[in-house]
């Protein structure tokens, strides 16, 4: 028998006890599961960053992992609580766009709203559904409770704007999804779209505060230290990086910036 | 059989190897236990913050969990090392007030000093009892060693000043226990004391640098973005918050500030 | 049967999904292992800090633990990927000096290069060998695959400069290995070398920006609050500390600084 895995991704940070309260609740319901942190350092209320990192991380976990996402500025309002069963895993969290990218990548099997009060805390805080609703749902899923037992099936979920790339012939127009701890700038432009257009090894990039003509590389170290390059990083997405440097700082690039790329030899 | 759970709360941060050394020691003695971090980002030597977060988190864990707290400015001096067996769990750490709030909430069954050298490291550093005494104690407790085997029973423990709220008729005078990562200001004023006094939905608050007249809400989003509110948060304590904002920064509130509240409609 | 333990030490930080991707890969291959974080907050590309903390932490873990180190500025270049089997554990990572101190402390049994593509990801990123090579290697080791199956045996590994202490009679000349979260300054000077030279309780220290005459103490609290002292800390190495203060800030000491010590009564 395999041990069920539950991952957590939140904007709670690590300085408070919130994350451990979620873990305590999960272990009280499902003592034999394994809890893995994706990250708790999503910028406060930044659904884009949370959604991107959840999609990135979740593809590396075993089948049937339960992923809990809590970046939830609308907690306590009418936004729905949902479980998405994909071809690969379960996604649990608020219906605010956070789970969208992961669900799309993994292909959706069914979606249920969480309404069954017997599968929640008996005392639901208005400020902390991560602990009082989502942790309970994840622990029950890990114990084998079926999505249909949590509430009625639903069709659509909230679709965020940040997942769309415009294609204009040779041009790809997207945006900056994330800046990682190394200052690498990760866009929403996918490898396959780059590969379909690239002819030589030059990527031209237009950003709000920078215009760059970059070498398209396979390793950071193909260019000399301090030089900016374009690369498809570990996420399968186009990145702008500096070999041993911080591309976001150097070129004043921020999350959410529009980016337009074209290609030449 | 259930897997024993050990939680850790320290001021060691995550940049050093200290926390992992504690984990290595625990797993060397008790390989089949599950270790959960509460937080390691307690401000250095801040027993109040550690005590509050330990009390907050510990109530969500299964019975018989062993909680280890290490915020220990007096390490290497004569302060005692203790195990508190409560009605719910075991608390292990220095006798400096850190374990007090959790012990009070959970009700104390018995307290033992840790003096038995056979249940410590054979080589005790003067600077790191977390690893050389408390980690050993926790791992042995998780394996079923009884508190009485660690040393003699003791009666009182050090009682910190930060847990007391003065009640003057309609007024509650407490202090700021903690400021969380969202800038929410958490006081030591309990929900039941607020509920016993509130008549309408207005909470008047006096702080060293601010006087506020706040709406008492059930969800952050009951007020418009950027507005300050009063709320009973996930800890069951009165909080001052700003919907999608940082109340501590906005009103210059710091941990330890005195706070006086009164109520009107 | 004991559960295999895998530890991780990287410079990836906790804000990204990189660490969780490594964990997902490990759990996909070896679902029954226990993953423990040493730290992910090594300064970017700081092999000295990573090597020191890996050596510090690894000695506290049970036998046969697999330690994975990823501080890897040369990823994607010709630097080798290696497995070091010591008398105590397995060390997995790039051959860039990162694993040297731990290997030396634990004594080397054999070293193998990782070249067998069947024990790697089928799709190896040029930027993320932590996930695509080292995580795979660790998970397979945890499942019992022998080092020899990963690739050919090799003799020497890259030896970093930061582990060497010069001994000139009564003088020990080393360097600052690490500054911990408390501002304690940890040198590469070992307890045994100090013990062999110390006659009284005075340690004289020359640093680039400070000359200090310090009391050699057994506990921080032997000196009054705010005073600087010398101590052998939890790592078994000479440290310069301030009782309840930050020695690195106070004396402008930085990682890598040369330090010369002599002793008198």
Short mmCIF file of N, CA and C in Angstrom, two decimals, chain A residues 3 11-29 31-35 37 41 44-45 72-77 123 125-128 131-132, chain B residues 2-3 5 14 34 36-43 49 52-54 56-57 60-62 178-182 184 186 218-221 231-235 239 243-245:
data_model
loop_
_atom_site.label_atom_id
_atom_site.label_comp_id
_atom_site.label_asym_id
_atom_site.label_seq_id
_atom_site.Cartn_x
_atom_site.Cartn_y
_atom_site.Cartn_z
N UNK A 3 1.66 5.27 0.62
CA UNK A 3 1.28 6.32 1.55
C UNK A 3 0.75 7.51 0.74
N UNK A 11 0.30 31.40 0.59
CA UNK A 11 0.99 32.69 0.77
C UNK A 11 1.11 33.03 2.26
N UNK A 12 1.15 32.01 3.11
CA UNK A 12 1.16 32.24 4.56
C UNK A 12 2.54 32.56 5.13
N UNK A 13 3.60 32.34 4.37
CA UNK A 13 4.93 32.52 4.92
C UNK A 13 5.24 31.44 5.94
N UNK A 14 6.46 31.50 6.49
CA UNK A 14 6.89 30.47 7.43
C UNK A 14 7.07 31.03 8.83
N UNK A 15 6.72 32.29 9.04
CA UNK A 15 6.95 32.93 10.34
C UNK A 15 5.81 32.67 11.30
N UNK A 16 4.66 32.30 10.77
CA UNK A 16 3.47 32.11 11.60
C UNK A 16 3.21 30.63 11.81
N UNK A 17 2.16 30.35 12.58
CA UNK A 17 1.83 28.95 12.84
C UNK A 17 0.78 28.42 11.87
N UNK A 18 0.36 29.24 10.90
CA UNK A 18 -0.75 28.84 10.04
C UNK A 18 -0.50 27.53 9.31
N UNK A 19 0.66 27.41 8.71
CA UNK A 19 0.95 26.22 7.92
C UNK A 19 0.94 24.98 8.82
N UNK A 20 1.50 25.11 10.00
CA UNK A 20 1.54 23.94 10.89
C UNK A 20 0.15 23.60 11.42
N UNK A 21 -0.73 24.59 11.53
CA UNK A 21 -2.11 24.28 11.93
C UNK A 21 -2.79 23.42 10.86
N UNK A 22 -2.54 23.76 9.60
CA UNK A 22 -3.07 22.93 8.50
C UNK A 22 -2.52 21.51 8.61
N UNK A 23 -1.23 21.40 8.90
CA UNK A 23 -0.63 20.06 8.99
C UNK A 23 -1.20 19.28 10.18
N UNK A 24 -1.40 19.97 11.30
CA UNK A 24 -1.98 19.31 12.47
C UNK A 24 -3.37 18.77 12.17
N UNK A 25 -4.18 19.57 11.47
CA UNK A 25 -5.53 19.14 11.11
C UNK A 25 -5.47 17.92 10.18
N UNK A 26 -4.61 17.99 9.17
CA UNK A 26 -4.50 16.86 8.24
C UNK A 26 -4.10 15.59 8.98
N UNK A 27 -3.11 15.69 9.85
CA UNK A 27 -2.61 14.50 10.54
C UNK A 27 -3.61 13.99 11.58
N UNK A 28 -4.47 14.85 12.08
CA UNK A 28 -5.51 14.40 13.01
C UNK A 28 -6.56 13.55 12.30
N UNK A 29 -6.79 13.85 11.02
CA UNK A 29 -7.80 13.11 10.24
C UNK A 29 -7.17 11.91 9.54
N UNK A 31 -3.69 10.16 9.71
CA UNK A 31 -2.36 10.14 10.36
C UNK A 31 -1.26 9.52 9.50
N UNK A 32 -1.65 8.74 8.50
CA UNK A 32 -0.62 8.02 7.76
C UNK A 32 -0.24 8.68 6.46
N UNK A 33 -0.49 9.96 6.29
CA UNK A 33 -0.13 10.57 5.01
C UNK A 33 1.16 11.37 5.13
N UNK A 34 1.71 11.67 3.97
CA UNK A 34 2.97 12.39 3.88
C UNK A 34 2.69 13.78 3.34
N UNK A 35 3.09 14.81 4.09
CA UNK A 35 2.82 16.18 3.68
C UNK A 35 4.10 16.81 3.14
N UNK A 37 5.74 20.37 1.42
CA UNK A 37 5.55 21.79 1.12
C UNK A 37 6.01 22.09 -0.31
N UNK A 41 5.76 30.81 0.35
CA UNK A 41 6.24 32.18 0.14
C UNK A 41 5.73 32.78 -1.15
N UNK A 44 1.83 37.68 -1.06
CA UNK A 44 0.47 37.77 -0.53
C UNK A 44 -0.54 38.03 -1.66
N UNK A 45 -1.54 37.17 -1.77
CA UNK A 45 -2.67 37.35 -2.69
C UNK A 45 -2.26 37.25 -4.16
N UNK A 72 -5.79 33.22 -1.25
CA UNK A 72 -7.24 33.28 -1.12
C UNK A 72 -7.71 34.65 -0.61
N UNK A 73 -7.48 35.71 -1.42
CA UNK A 73 -7.89 37.03 -0.94
C UNK A 73 -9.39 37.14 -0.69
N UNK A 74 -10.20 36.28 -1.31
CA UNK A 74 -11.64 36.38 -1.14
C UNK A 74 -12.20 35.49 -0.04
N UNK A 75 -11.32 34.99 0.84
CA UNK A 75 -11.80 34.08 1.91
C UNK A 75 -12.91 34.77 2.71
N UNK A 76 -13.97 34.01 2.99
CA UNK A 76 -15.07 34.56 3.75
C UNK A 76 -16.15 35.20 2.88
N UNK A 77 -15.88 35.34 1.57
CA UNK A 77 -16.91 35.85 0.64
C UNK A 77 -17.56 34.67 -0.08
N UNK A 123 -16.22 24.11 13.26
CA UNK A 123 -16.13 25.50 13.68
C UNK A 123 -15.31 26.26 12.65
N UNK A 125 -13.75 29.17 10.76
CA UNK A 125 -13.31 30.56 10.81
C UNK A 125 -13.61 31.22 9.47
N UNK A 126 -13.93 32.51 9.52
CA UNK A 126 -14.16 33.24 8.27
C UNK A 126 -12.87 33.71 7.61
N UNK A 127 -11.77 33.51 8.28
CA UNK A 127 -10.52 34.03 7.75
C UNK A 127 -9.53 32.93 7.36
N UNK A 128 -9.88 31.68 7.64
CA UNK A 128 -8.86 30.64 7.47
C UNK A 128 -9.49 29.33 6.96
N UNK A 131 -7.28 26.01 6.72
CA UNK A 131 -7.29 25.05 7.83
C UNK A 131 -8.65 24.39 8.00
N UNK A 132 -9.73 25.16 7.90
CA UNK A 132 -11.04 24.67 8.33
C UNK A 132 -11.83 23.97 7.24
N UNK B 2 -0.14 3.94 15.55
CA UNK B 2 0.03 5.27 14.96
C UNK B 2 1.51 5.68 15.03
N UNK B 3 1.90 6.49 14.08
CA UNK B 3 3.26 7.01 14.04
C UNK B 3 3.34 8.22 14.98
N UNK B 5 4.23 11.78 16.48
CA UNK B 5 4.52 13.06 15.83
C UNK B 5 5.32 13.93 16.80
N UNK B 14 16.15 29.30 9.10
CA UNK B 14 16.27 28.16 8.19
C UNK B 14 17.56 28.22 7.39
N UNK B 34 7.37 11.09 12.91
CA UNK B 34 7.10 12.11 11.90
C UNK B 34 7.40 13.46 12.52
N UNK B 36 7.32 17.54 12.31
CA UNK B 36 6.62 18.65 11.65
C UNK B 36 7.15 19.97 12.21
N UNK B 37 7.52 20.88 11.32
CA UNK B 37 7.96 22.21 11.75
C UNK B 37 6.77 23.09 12.07
N UNK B 38 6.73 23.71 13.22
CA UNK B 38 5.76 24.79 13.44
C UNK B 38 6.33 26.03 12.80
N UNK B 39 7.41 26.56 13.33
CA UNK B 39 8.17 27.59 12.63
C UNK B 39 9.55 27.65 13.26
N UNK B 40 10.52 28.11 12.48
CA UNK B 40 11.86 28.35 13.01
C UNK B 40 12.21 29.82 12.91
N UNK B 41 11.21 30.62 12.62
CA UNK B 41 11.45 32.05 12.42
C UNK B 41 10.89 32.89 13.56
N UNK B 42 10.86 32.32 14.75
CA UNK B 42 10.61 33.15 15.91
C UNK B 42 11.73 34.19 15.95
N UNK B 43 11.38 35.44 16.29
CA UNK B 43 12.45 36.44 16.44
C UNK B 43 13.41 35.94 17.51
N UNK B 49 6.62 35.59 21.43
CA UNK B 49 6.19 35.16 20.11
C UNK B 49 6.22 33.64 20.00
N UNK B 52 3.33 32.16 22.09
CA UNK B 52 2.04 32.36 21.45
C UNK B 52 1.84 31.38 20.28
N UNK B 53 2.85 31.27 19.43
CA UNK B 53 2.70 30.42 18.24
C UNK B 53 2.66 28.94 18.62
N UNK B 54 3.40 28.57 19.65
CA UNK B 54 3.32 27.18 20.12
C UNK B 54 1.91 26.88 20.63
N UNK B 56 -0.85 28.40 19.77
CA UNK B 56 -1.77 28.43 18.62
C UNK B 56 -1.73 27.13 17.83
N UNK B 57 -0.52 26.70 17.52
CA UNK B 57 -0.39 25.54 16.64
C UNK B 57 -0.72 24.24 17.35
N UNK B 60 -4.03 22.05 17.34
CA UNK B 60 -4.54 21.38 16.15
C UNK B 60 -3.92 20.01 15.90
N UNK B 61 -2.98 19.61 16.75
CA UNK B 61 -2.29 18.35 16.49
C UNK B 61 -2.95 17.18 17.24
N UNK B 62 -2.76 15.97 16.75
CA UNK B 62 -3.35 14.79 17.40
C UNK B 62 -2.86 14.65 18.84
N UNK B 178 1.54 39.37 18.84
CA UNK B 178 2.17 38.90 17.61
C UNK B 178 1.67 39.73 16.43
N UNK B 179 2.54 39.92 15.46
CA UNK B 179 2.13 40.52 14.19
C UNK B 179 2.45 39.50 13.10
N UNK B 180 1.43 39.07 12.39
CA UNK B 180 1.68 37.96 11.46
C UNK B 180 2.19 38.49 10.12
N UNK B 181 2.47 37.57 9.22
CA UNK B 181 3.09 37.92 7.95
C UNK B 181 2.23 38.80 7.06
N UNK B 182 0.93 38.90 7.35
CA UNK B 182 0.04 39.77 6.61
C UNK B 182 -0.08 41.15 7.28
N UNK B 184 -1.37 41.49 10.23
CA UNK B 184 -2.46 41.41 11.19
C UNK B 184 -1.89 41.50 12.60
N UNK B 186 -2.24 40.68 16.36
CA UNK B 186 -2.94 39.72 17.21
C UNK B 186 -2.70 40.09 18.66
N UNK B 218 -16.82 39.79 10.67
CA UNK B 218 -16.65 38.34 10.63
C UNK B 218 -15.75 37.91 9.46
N UNK B 219 -15.52 38.82 8.52
CA UNK B 219 -14.64 38.51 7.39
C UNK B 219 -13.93 39.80 7.00
N UNK B 220 -12.69 39.69 6.56
CA UNK B 220 -11.92 40.87 6.14
C UNK B 220 -12.70 41.66 5.10
N UNK B 221 -13.36 40.93 4.23
CA UNK B 221 -13.96 41.57 3.07
C UNK B 221 -15.28 42.27 3.39
N UNK B 231 -11.50 41.96 14.35
CA UNK B 231 -12.01 40.63 14.01
C UNK B 231 -11.46 39.62 15.01
N UNK B 232 -12.22 38.56 15.25
CA UNK B 232 -11.62 37.44 15.98
C UNK B 232 -11.05 36.51 14.93
N UNK B 233 -9.75 36.38 14.91
CA UNK B 233 -9.08 35.62 13.86
C UNK B 233 -9.01 34.14 14.16
N UNK B 234 -8.27 33.43 13.37
CA UNK B 234 -8.14 31.99 13.47
C UNK B 234 -7.59 31.50 14.81
N UNK B 235 -6.99 32.39 15.59
CA UNK B 235 -6.43 32.00 16.89
C UNK B 235 -7.45 32.12 18.03
N UNK B 239 -8.10 40.54 16.80
CA UNK B 239 -7.07 41.04 15.88
C UNK B 239 -7.50 42.38 15.29
N UNK B 243 -8.30 45.10 5.41
CA UNK B 243 -8.68 44.26 4.28
C UNK B 243 -7.67 44.44 3.16
N UNK B 244 -6.94 43.39 2.83
CA UNK B 244 -5.87 43.39 1.80
C UNK B 244 -4.76 44.40 2.10
N UNK B 245 -4.56 44.72 3.38
CA UNK B 245 -3.50 45.65 3.72
C UNK B 245 -2.76 45.21 4.96
#
